[in-house]
Amino acid sequence: MRIFGREPALWLALLGVAVKLATAFGLDLTNDQQASVNAASLAVVGVLVAASTHDGIAAAALGLLQAGIALAVGFGLHWAPDQQATVMSFAAALAAMWTRTQVTALVPPTPTPKPAAAARAAGR
């Protein structure tokens, strides 16, 4: 997958360096806030890649939510760990409900023999 003709890793590297450059020239971010911005951007790109490959979108979306919460906490959201865990649990339950309607088994179920056919097979 490419974003504007470039690999996602290149965009992430550029963003990371841009954040560092901005902080060097006056943007007041702590190291934790810089890390949160980088983690959130990584999660966004992860969702884009998962959506384009149609693989693991629910896991990527949960990762994006987790990174978003970390970003918000890094910038001053005052949620206790149990509140964060509750939001993540609710999101995981929603993702599971959605995934259940989207996933089918790769192998069809084994048909259950009819009683007459089972009796003939047993030699009765």
PDB file of C-alpha atoms in Angstrom:
ATOM      1  CA  MET A   1       0.000   0.000   0.000  1.00  0.00           C
ATOM      2  CA  ARG A   2       1.170   3.501  -0.781  1.00  0.00           C
ATOM      3  CA  ILE A   3       0.028   6.845   0.575  1.00  0.00           C
ATOM      4  CA  PHE A   4       0.435   9.587  -2.030  1.00  0.00           C
ATOM      5  CA  GLY A   5       2.916   7.364  -3.861  1.00  0.00           C
ATOM      6  CA  ARG A   6       5.128   6.672  -0.838  1.00  0.00           C
ATOM      7  CA  GLU A   7       5.452   3.807   1.612  1.00  0.00           C
ATOM      8  CA  PRO A   8       3.712   4.324   4.986  1.00  0.00           C
ATOM      9  CA  ALA A   9       7.018   3.956   6.831  1.00  0.00           C
ATOM     10  CA  LEU A  10       8.417   6.972   4.998  1.00  0.00           C
ATOM     11  CA  TRP A  11       5.451   9.124   6.027  1.00  0.00           C
ATOM     12  CA  LEU A  12       5.795   8.000   9.633  1.00  0.00           C
ATOM     13  CA  ALA A  13       9.501   8.816   9.638  1.00  0.00           C
ATOM     14  CA  LEU A  14       8.797  12.231   8.125  1.00  0.00           C
ATOM     15  CA  LEU A  15       6.129  12.956  10.741  1.00  0.00           C
ATOM     16  CA  GLY A  16       8.441  11.889  13.567  1.00  0.00           C
ATOM     17  CA  VAL A  17      11.201  14.175  12.339  1.00  0.00           C
ATOM     18  CA  ALA A  18       8.709  17.023  11.743  1.00  0.00           C
ATOM     19  CA  VAL A  19       7.511  16.796  15.349  1.00  0.00           C
ATOM     20  CA  LYS A  20      11.109  16.879  16.588  1.00  0.00           C
ATOM     21  CA  LEU A  21      11.885  19.831  14.310  1.00  0.00           C
ATOM     22  CA  ALA A  22       8.822  21.715  15.553  1.00  0.00           C
ATOM     23  CA  THR A  23       9.788  21.169  19.189  1.00  0.00           C
ATOM     24  CA  ALA A  24      13.330  22.306  18.471  1.00  0.00           C
ATOM     25  CA  PHE A  25      11.948  25.594  17.149  1.00  0.00           C
ATOM     26  CA  GLY A  26       9.427  26.416  19.843  1.00  0.00           C
ATOM     27  CA  LEU A  27       6.552  23.912  19.937  1.00  0.00           C
ATOM     28  CA  ASP A  28       6.260  23.108  23.631  1.00  0.00           C
ATOM     29  CA  LEU A  29       5.834  19.311  23.772  1.00  0.00           C
ATOM     30  CA  THR A  30       7.227  16.954  26.364  1.00  0.00           C
ATOM     31  CA  ASN A  31       8.977  13.743  25.367  1.00  0.00           C
ATOM     32  CA  ASP A  32       5.847  11.816  26.375  1.00  0.00           C
ATOM     33  CA  GLN A  33       3.656  14.031  24.193  1.00  0.00           C
ATOM     34  CA  GLN A  34       5.992  13.560  21.234  1.00  0.00           C
ATOM     35  CA  ALA A  35       5.848   9.806  21.754  1.00  0.00           C
ATOM     36  CA  SER A  36       2.050   9.969  21.946  1.00  0.00           C
ATOM     37  CA  VAL A  37       1.827  11.878  18.656  1.00  0.00           C
ATOM     38  CA  ASN A  38       4.088   9.321  16.996  1.00  0.00           C
ATOM     39  CA  ALA A  39       2.099   6.391  18.445  1.00  0.00           C
ATOM     40  CA  ALA A  40      -1.212   7.846  17.318  1.00  0.00           C
ATOM     41  CA  SER A  41       0.097   8.476  13.807  1.00  0.00           C
ATOM     42  CA  LEU A  42       1.419   4.920  13.679  1.00  0.00           C
ATOM     43  CA  ALA A  43      -2.019   3.648  14.673  1.00  0.00           C
ATOM     44  CA  VAL A  44      -3.724   5.732  11.964  1.00  0.00           C
ATOM     45  CA  VAL A  45      -1.387   4.340   9.314  1.00  0.00           C
ATOM     46  CA  GLY A  46      -1.938   0.839  10.718  1.00  0.00           C
ATOM     47  CA  VAL A  47      -5.683   1.211  10.224  1.00  0.00           C
ATOM     48  CA  LEU A  48      -5.168   2.462   6.665  1.00  0.00           C
ATOM     49  CA  VAL A  49      -2.929  -0.490   5.830  1.00  0.00           C
ATOM     50  CA  ALA A  50      -5.330  -2.974   7.462  1.00  0.00           C
ATOM     51  CA  ALA A  51      -8.283  -1.498   5.578  1.00  0.00           C
ATOM     52  CA  SER A  52      -6.466  -1.640   2.252  1.00  0.00           C
ATOM     53  CA  THR A  53      -5.447  -5.268   2.756  1.00  0.00           C
ATOM     54  CA  HIS A  54      -8.805  -6.277   4.274  1.00  0.00           C
ATOM     55  CA  ASP A  55      -7.024  -8.006   7.125  1.00  0.00           C
ATOM     56  CA  GLY A  56      -7.363  -7.393  10.822  1.00  0.00           C
ATOM     57  CA  ILE A  57      -9.318  -4.157  10.647  1.00  0.00           C
ATOM     58  CA  ALA A  58     -10.919  -4.728  14.064  1.00  0.00           C
ATOM     59  CA  ALA A  59      -7.533  -5.197  15.752  1.00  0.00           C
ATOM     60  CA  ALA A  60      -6.172  -2.134  13.978  1.00  0.00           C
ATOM     61  CA  ALA A  61      -9.188  -0.057  15.026  1.00  0.00           C
ATOM     62  CA  LEU A  62      -8.742  -1.107  18.658  1.00  0.00           C
ATOM     63  CA  GLY A  63      -5.067  -0.186  18.423  1.00  0.00           C
ATOM     64  CA  LEU A  64      -6.051   3.188  17.034  1.00  0.00           C
ATOM     65  CA  LEU A  65      -8.446   3.768  19.932  1.00  0.00           C
ATOM     66  CA  GLN A  66      -5.770   2.764  22.426  1.00  0.00           C
ATOM     67  CA  ALA A  67      -3.288   5.132  20.803  1.00  0.00           C
ATOM     68  CA  GLY A  68      -5.912   7.878  20.792  1.00  0.00           C
ATOM     69  CA  ILE A  69      -6.528   7.449  24.503  1.00  0.00           C
ATOM     70  CA  ALA A  70      -2.772   7.511  25.164  1.00  0.00           C
ATOM     71  CA  LEU A  71      -2.500  10.676  23.077  1.00  0.00           C
ATOM     72  CA  ALA A  72      -5.382  12.319  24.945  1.00  0.00           C
ATOM     73  CA  VAL A  73      -3.909  11.360  28.331  1.00  0.00           C
ATOM     74  CA  GLY A  74      -0.533  12.704  27.209  1.00  0.00           C
ATOM     75  CA  PHE A  75      -2.176  16.041  26.440  1.00  0.00           C
ATOM     76  CA  GLY A  76      -4.078  16.305  29.703  1.00  0.00           C
ATOM     77  CA  LEU A  77      -7.109  13.993  29.687  1.00  0.00           C
ATOM     78  CA  HIS A  78      -7.579  12.957  33.306  1.00  0.00           C
ATOM     79  CA  TRP A  79      -8.868   9.401  33.043  1.00  0.00           C
ATOM     80  CA  ALA A  80      -7.923   6.844  35.648  1.00  0.00           C
ATOM     81  CA  PRO A  81      -6.563   3.522  34.371  1.00  0.00           C
ATOM     82  CA  ASP A  82      -9.859   1.793  35.199  1.00  0.00           C
ATOM     83  CA  GLN A  83     -11.764   4.321  33.070  1.00  0.00           C
ATOM     84  CA  GLN A  84      -9.395   3.736  30.172  1.00  0.00           C
ATOM     85  CA  ALA A  85      -9.777  -0.028  30.564  1.00  0.00           C
ATOM     86  CA  THR A  86     -13.567   0.263  30.639  1.00  0.00           C
ATOM     87  CA  VAL A  87     -13.634   2.260  27.397  1.00  0.00           C
ATOM     88  CA  MET A  88     -11.276  -0.239  25.754  1.00  0.00           C
ATOM     89  CA  SER A  89     -13.403  -3.174  26.965  1.00  0.00           C
ATOM     90  CA  PHE A  90     -16.552  -1.597  25.543  1.00  0.00           C
ATOM     91  CA  ALA A  91     -14.793  -0.944  22.223  1.00  0.00           C
ATOM     92  CA  ALA A  92     -13.541  -4.546  22.123  1.00  0.00           C
ATOM     93  CA  ALA A  93     -17.091  -5.805  22.692  1.00  0.00           C
ATOM     94  CA  LEU A  94     -18.367  -3.605  19.852  1.00  0.00           C
ATOM     95  CA  ALA A  95     -15.592  -4.839  17.568  1.00  0.00           C
ATOM     96  CA  ALA A  96     -16.400  -8.448  18.434  1.00  0.00           C
ATOM     97  CA  MET A  97     -20.076  -7.916  17.654  1.00  0.00           C
ATOM     98  CA  TRP A  98     -19.197  -6.385  14.291  1.00  0.00           C
ATOM     99  CA  THR A  99     -16.566  -9.009  13.470  1.00  0.00           C
ATOM    100  CA  ARG A 100     -19.000 -11.841  14.186  1.00  0.00           C
ATOM    101  CA  THR A 101     -21.214 -10.687  11.303  1.00  0.00           C
ATOM    102  CA  GLN A 102     -18.272 -10.360   8.907  1.00  0.00           C
ATOM    103  CA  VAL A 103     -16.434 -13.643   9.425  1.00  0.00           C
ATOM    104  CA  THR A 104     -17.289 -17.030   7.939  1.00  0.00           C
ATOM    105  CA  ALA A 105     -15.628 -20.365   8.498  1.00  0.00           C
ATOM    106  CA  LEU A 106     -13.108 -21.452   5.869  1.00  0.00           C
ATOM    107  CA  VAL A 107     -14.307 -25.055   6.074  1.00  0.00           C
ATOM    108  CA  PRO A 108     -18.015 -25.799   5.682  1.00  0.00           C
ATOM    109  CA  PRO A 109     -19.621 -27.600   8.621  1.00  0.00           C
ATOM    110  CA  THR A 110     -19.848 -31.387   8.417  1.00  0.00           C
ATOM    111  CA  PRO A 111     -23.399 -32.343   7.495  1.00  0.00           C
ATOM    112  CA  THR A 112     -25.323 -34.262  10.128  1.00  0.00           C
ATOM    113  CA  PRO A 113     -26.424 -37.659   8.750  1.00  0.00           C
ATOM    114  CA  LYS A 114     -30.136 -38.285   8.533  1.00  0.00           C
ATOM    115  CA  PRO A 115     -31.448 -41.083  10.778  1.00  0.00           C
ATOM    116  CA  ALA A 116     -32.341 -43.393   7.823  1.00  0.00           C
ATOM    117  CA  ALA A 117     -28.965 -42.926   6.197  1.00  0.00           C
ATOM    118  CA  ALA A 118     -27.225 -43.587   9.508  1.00  0.00           C
ATOM    119  CA  ALA A 119     -29.188 -46.821   9.970  1.00  0.00           C
ATOM    120  CA  ARG A 120     -28.299 -48.038   6.438  1.00  0.00           C
ATOM    121  CA  ALA A 121     -24.649 -47.233   7.081  1.00  0.00           C
ATOM    122  CA  ALA A 122     -24.751 -49.291  10.281  1.00  0.00           C
ATOM    123  CA  GLY A 123     -26.138 -52.302   8.340  1.00  0.00           C
ATOM    124  CA  ARG A 124     -29.612 -52.366   9.889  1.00  0.00           C
TER     125      ARG A 124
END
